[in-house]
Amino acid sequence: MKIAIVSFLILIGVFGVYRYLKASNTRIIVDKATIDSSAKVLDLCIKKLNSEEQLCISDFKGKKVLIVNVASQCGFTYQYKDLEKLYETYKDKLVIIGFPCNQFGSQEPGTEAEIATFCSSKYDVTFPITTKVMVKGENQHPIYKWLTSKKLNGVGDYSVSWNFNKFLLDENGKLIGYFSSRVNPLDKDITGLIQ
């Protein structure tokens, strides 16, 4: 009986690890046939990091937009380097917007001035960074409400599970892809949608 229970517990553990690994490499590329909703994301704006200037999604109509929740003290922070490389490679057709967020492991604790200094001095970031936001929960920023709700984006319900989750919009503000933290910014699933 004890062997059966131990075997069962091991099986549950293996299944749990499998589900975690499968979820951690999430790549959802939206079928273009499903993106005909009347999107309003182009109407949404947010303050730039350390500034009173507004950054509106409509400013980038005609380019693809990659939205990424970022953090300075995360195991995925190294992705800033590849995000900047992606931005430099495709800046004629792509904008990346970083949204600093402190909701996952308190990994973005700094002030806006500290975040700006970190991004420029450590990774030479030139793509736009916004003010600190909440990407989930009661105080979720409207842009993330739109990104994560099928009712608003017309595509699907998504959950921001950790830092460096990525949402890709097409040139007209339609959601065309979601990628988990483990999907590198230079992954062919992302670059293939940009090219």
mmCIF file of N, CA and C in Angstrom, residues 119-180:
data_model
loop_
_atom_site.group_PDB
_atom_site.id
_atom_site.type_symbol
_atom_site.label_atom_id
_atom_site.label_comp_id
_atom_site.label_asym_id
_atom_site.label_seq_id
_atom_site.Cartn_x
_atom_site.Cartn_y
_atom_site.Cartn_z
ATOM 1 N N CYS A 119 18.352 50.911 -16.995
ATOM 2 C CA CYS A 119 18.111 50.517 -18.392
ATOM 3 C C CYS A 119 19.144 51.113 -19.336
ATOM 4 N N SER A 120 19.486 52.379 -19.127
ATOM 5 C CA SER A 120 20.426 53.018 -20.045
ATOM 6 C C SER A 120 21.874 52.617 -19.770
ATOM 7 N N SER A 121 22.262 52.518 -18.495
ATOM 8 C CA SER A 121 23.664 52.232 -18.189
ATOM 9 C C SER A 121 24.027 50.757 -18.335
ATOM 10 N N LYS A 122 23.117 49.870 -17.981
ATOM 11 C CA LYS A 122 23.422 48.430 -18.005
ATOM 12 C C LYS A 122 23.143 47.797 -19.378
ATOM 13 N N TYR A 123 22.074 48.248 -20.057
ATOM 14 C CA TYR A 123 21.676 47.578 -21.300
ATOM 15 C C TYR A 123 21.547 48.512 -22.507
ATOM 16 N N ASP A 124 21.876 49.781 -22.348
ATOM 17 C CA ASP A 124 21.783 50.757 -23.449
ATOM 18 C C ASP A 124 20.410 50.739 -24.117
ATOM 19 N N VAL A 125 19.364 50.651 -23.321
ATOM 20 C CA VAL A 125 17.998 50.577 -23.845
ATOM 21 C C VAL A 125 17.619 51.901 -24.512
ATOM 22 N N THR A 126 17.142 51.812 -25.746
ATOM 23 C CA THR A 126 16.670 53.011 -26.460
ATOM 24 C C THR A 126 15.181 52.941 -26.781
ATOM 25 N N PHE A 127 14.556 51.765 -26.607
ATOM 26 C CA PHE A 127 13.118 51.683 -26.875
ATOM 27 C C PHE A 127 12.355 52.314 -25.700
ATOM 28 N N PRO A 128 11.105 52.719 -25.921
ATOM 29 C CA PRO A 128 10.343 53.405 -24.872
ATOM 30 C C PRO A 128 10.066 52.531 -23.653
ATOM 31 N N ILE A 129 10.189 53.146 -22.481
ATOM 32 C CA ILE A 129 9.850 52.518 -21.210
ATOM 33 C C ILE A 129 8.783 53.402 -20.556
ATOM 34 N N THR A 130 7.812 52.778 -19.934
ATOM 35 C CA THR A 130 6.714 53.531 -19.322
ATOM 36 C C THR A 130 6.921 53.690 -17.820
ATOM 37 N N THR A 131 6.019 54.436 -17.226
ATOM 38 C CA THR A 131 5.968 54.520 -15.780
ATOM 39 C C THR A 131 5.675 53.125 -15.213
ATOM 40 N N LYS A 132 5.972 52.901 -13.938
ATOM 41 C CA LYS A 132 5.702 51.609 -13.304
ATOM 42 C C LYS A 132 4.200 51.336 -13.295
ATOM 43 N N VAL A 133 3.832 50.085 -13.563
ATOM 44 C CA VAL A 133 2.415 49.717 -13.655
ATOM 45 C C VAL A 133 2.120 48.426 -12.904
ATOM 46 N N MET A 134 0.826 48.176 -12.760
ATOM 47 C CA MET A 134 0.326 46.886 -12.301
ATOM 48 C C MET A 134 -0.181 46.176 -13.557
ATOM 49 N N VAL A 135 0.258 44.947 -13.768
ATOM 50 C CA VAL A 135 -0.146 44.210 -14.965
ATOM 51 C C VAL A 135 -1.214 43.163 -14.667
ATOM 52 N N LYS A 136 -1.583 43.053 -13.398
ATOM 53 C CA LYS A 136 -2.642 42.131 -13.003
ATOM 54 C C LYS A 136 -3.300 42.674 -11.736
ATOM 55 N N GLY A 137 -4.448 42.102 -11.390
ATOM 56 C CA GLY A 137 -5.109 42.480 -10.152
ATOM 57 C C GLY A 137 -6.041 43.672 -10.283
ATOM 58 N N GLU A 138 -6.480 44.149 -9.142
ATOM 59 C CA GLU A 138 -7.493 45.201 -9.072
ATOM 60 C C GLU A 138 -7.053 46.508 -9.723
ATOM 61 N N ASN A 139 -5.759 46.847 -9.626
ATOM 62 C CA ASN A 139 -5.242 48.099 -10.186
ATOM 63 C C ASN A 139 -4.510 47.894 -11.515
ATOM 64 N N GLN A 140 -4.877 46.852 -12.230
ATOM 65 C CA GLN A 140 -4.267 46.531 -13.531
ATOM 66 C C GLN A 140 -4.421 47.719 -14.481
ATOM 67 N N HIS A 141 -3.329 48.070 -15.152
ATOM 68 C CA HIS A 141 -3.375 49.185 -16.101
ATOM 69 C C HIS A 141 -4.317 48.837 -17.255
ATOM 70 N N PRO A 142 -5.058 49.832 -17.774
ATOM 71 C CA PRO A 142 -6.002 49.567 -18.876
ATOM 72 C C PRO A 142 -5.387 48.865 -20.088
ATOM 73 N N ILE A 143 -4.132 49.153 -20.407
ATOM 74 C CA ILE A 143 -3.502 48.460 -21.545
ATOM 75 C C ILE A 143 -3.430 46.959 -21.262
ATOM 76 N N TYR A 144 -3.082 46.597 -20.031
ATOM 77 C CA TYR A 144 -3.017 45.178 -19.684
ATOM 78 C C TYR A 144 -4.405 44.566 -19.508
ATOM 79 N N LYS A 145 -5.383 45.366 -19.123
ATOM 80 C CA LYS A 145 -6.765 44.855 -19.099
ATOM 81 C C LYS A 145 -7.157 44.445 -20.516
ATOM 82 N N TRP A 146 -6.829 45.292 -21.483
ATOM 83 C CA TRP A 146 -7.160 45.000 -22.883
ATOM 84 C C TRP A 146 -6.389 43.769 -23.361
ATOM 85 N N LEU A 147 -5.093 43.718 -23.078
ATOM 86 C CA LEU A 147 -4.261 42.604 -23.549
ATOM 87 C C LEU A 147 -4.710 41.255 -23.010
ATOM 88 N N THR A 148 -5.207 41.214 -21.781
ATOM 89 C CA THR A 148 -5.485 39.936 -21.121
ATOM 90 C C THR A 148 -6.950 39.513 -21.171
ATOM 91 N N SER A 149 -7.826 40.317 -21.754
ATOM 92 C CA SER A 149 -9.256 40.006 -21.761
ATOM 93 C C SER A 149 -9.796 39.774 -23.165
ATOM 94 N N LYS A 150 -10.311 38.596 -23.413
ATOM 95 C CA LYS A 150 -10.908 38.289 -24.720
ATOM 96 C C LYS A 150 -12.068 39.228 -25.017
ATOM 97 N N LYS A 151 -12.803 39.603 -23.984
ATOM 98 C CA LYS A 151 -13.939 40.517 -24.163
ATOM 99 C C LYS A 151 -13.480 41.845 -24.771
ATOM 100 N N LEU A 152 -12.252 42.259 -24.434
ATOM 101 C CA LEU A 152 -11.729 43.530 -24.949
ATOM 102 C C LEU A 152 -10.874 43.361 -26.196
ATOM 103 N N ASN A 153 -9.995 42.340 -26.200
ATOM 104 C CA ASN A 153 -9.078 42.199 -27.335
ATOM 105 C C ASN A 153 -9.650 41.346 -28.474
ATOM 106 N N GLY A 154 -10.760 40.646 -28.198
ATOM 107 C CA GLY A 154 -11.413 39.862 -29.233
ATOM 108 C C GLY A 154 -10.689 38.588 -29.630
ATOM 109 N N VAL A 155 -9.623 38.240 -28.923
ATOM 110 C CA VAL A 155 -8.802 37.098 -29.304
ATOM 111 C C VAL A 155 -8.789 36.012 -28.238
ATOM 112 N N GLY A 156 -8.407 36.377 -27.014
ATOM 113 C CA GLY A 156 -8.308 35.371 -25.961
ATOM 114 C C GLY A 156 -8.046 35.979 -24.606
ATOM 115 N N ASP A 157 -8.250 35.169 -23.576
ATOM 116 C CA ASP A 157 -7.927 35.549 -22.213
ATOM 117 C C ASP A 157 -6.516 35.076 -21.912
ATOM 118 N N TYR A 158 -5.683 35.969 -21.390
ATOM 119 C CA TYR A 158 -4.301 35.647 -21.079
ATOM 120 C C TYR A 158 -3.980 36.078 -19.661
ATOM 121 N N SER A 159 -3.003 35.433 -19.070
ATOM 122 C CA SER A 159 -2.566 35.770 -17.723
ATOM 123 C C SER A 159 -1.097 36.149 -17.778
ATOM 124 N N VAL A 160 -0.753 37.291 -17.190
ATOM 125 C CA VAL A 160 0.645 37.670 -17.089
ATOM 126 C C VAL A 160 1.193 36.911 -15.885
ATOM 127 N N SER A 161 2.055 35.940 -16.145
ATOM 128 C CA SER A 161 2.474 35.003 -15.107
ATOM 129 C C SER A 161 3.797 35.361 -14.437
ATOM 130 N N TRP A 162 4.611 36.205 -15.078
ATOM 131 C CA TRP A 162 5.906 36.588 -14.512
ATOM 132 C C TRP A 162 6.442 37.767 -15.315
ATOM 133 N N ASN A 163 7.609 38.258 -14.932
ATOM 134 C CA ASN A 163 8.258 39.343 -15.677
ATOM 135 C C ASN A 163 8.633 38.857 -17.082
ATOM 136 N N PHE A 164 8.662 39.766 -18.007
ATOM 137 C CA PHE A 164 9.083 39.538 -19.385
ATOM 138 C C PHE A 164 8.112 38.653 -20.173
ATOM 139 N N ASN A 165 6.809 38.719 -19.859
ATOM 140 C CA ASN A 165 5.785 38.174 -20.754
ATOM 141 C C ASN A 165 5.672 39.161 -21.913
ATOM 142 N N LYS A 166 5.341 38.669 -23.086
ATOM 143 C CA LYS A 166 5.352 39.509 -24.285
ATOM 144 C C LYS A 166 4.045 39.387 -25.057
ATOM 145 N N PHE A 167 3.499 40.539 -25.458
ATOM 146 C CA PHE A 167 2.304 40.599 -26.295
ATOM 147 C C PHE A 167 2.670 41.343 -27.567
ATOM 148 N N LEU A 168 2.323 40.784 -28.732
ATOM 149 C CA LEU A 168 2.643 41.423 -30.003
ATOM 150 C C LEU A 168 1.369 41.889 -30.687
ATOM 151 N N LEU A 169 1.360 43.170 -31.047
ATOM 152 C CA LEU A 169 0.249 43.762 -31.790
ATOM 153 C C LEU A 169 0.678 43.985 -33.233
ATOM 154 N N ASP A 170 -0.275 43.882 -34.157
ATOM 155 C CA ASP A 170 0.056 44.178 -35.556
ATOM 156 C C ASP A 170 0.012 45.687 -35.798
ATOM 157 N N GLU A 171 0.163 46.088 -37.051
ATOM 158 C CA GLU A 171 0.263 47.502 -37.416
ATOM 159 C C GLU A 171 -1.016 48.293 -37.135
ATOM 160 N N ASN A 172 -2.133 47.597 -36.935
ATOM 161 C CA ASN A 172 -3.408 48.256 -36.657
ATOM 162 C C ASN A 172 -3.884 48.055 -35.216
ATOM 163 N N GLY A 173 -3.006 47.548 -34.368
ATOM 164 C CA GLY A 173 -3.353 47.377 -32.967
ATOM 165 C C GLY A 173 -4.090 46.094 -32.647
ATOM 166 N N LYS A 174 -4.054 45.127 -33.548
ATOM 167 C CA LYS A 174 -4.683 43.827 -33.289
ATOM 168 C C LYS A 174 -3.681 42.896 -32.614
ATOM 169 N N LEU A 175 -4.132 42.158 -31.624
ATOM 170 C CA LEU A 175 -3.272 41.218 -30.923
ATOM 171 C C LEU A 175 -2.996 40.009 -31.815
ATOM 172 N N ILE A 176 -1.703 39.747 -32.062
ATOM 173 C CA ILE A 176 -1.364 38.612 -32.933
ATOM 174 C C ILE A 176 -0.470 37.575 -32.263
ATOM 175 N N GLY A 177 -0.012 37.832 -31.033
ATOM 176 C CA GLY A 177 0.815 36.833 -30.368
ATOM 177 C C GLY A 177 1.025 37.118 -28.894
ATOM 178 N N TYR A 178 1.127 36.043 -28.119
ATOM 179 C CA TYR A 178 1.486 36.116 -26.707
ATOM 180 C C TYR A 178 2.631 35.130 -26.479
ATOM 181 N N PHE A 179 3.651 35.557 -25.726
ATOM 182 C CA PHE A 179 4.818 34.722 -25.473
ATOM 183 C C PHE A 179 5.203 34.832 -23.998
ATOM 184 N N SER A 180 5.446 33.695 -23.364
ATOM 185 C CA SER A 180 5.806 33.682 -21.947
ATOM 186 C C SER A 180 7.230 34.198 -21.750
#
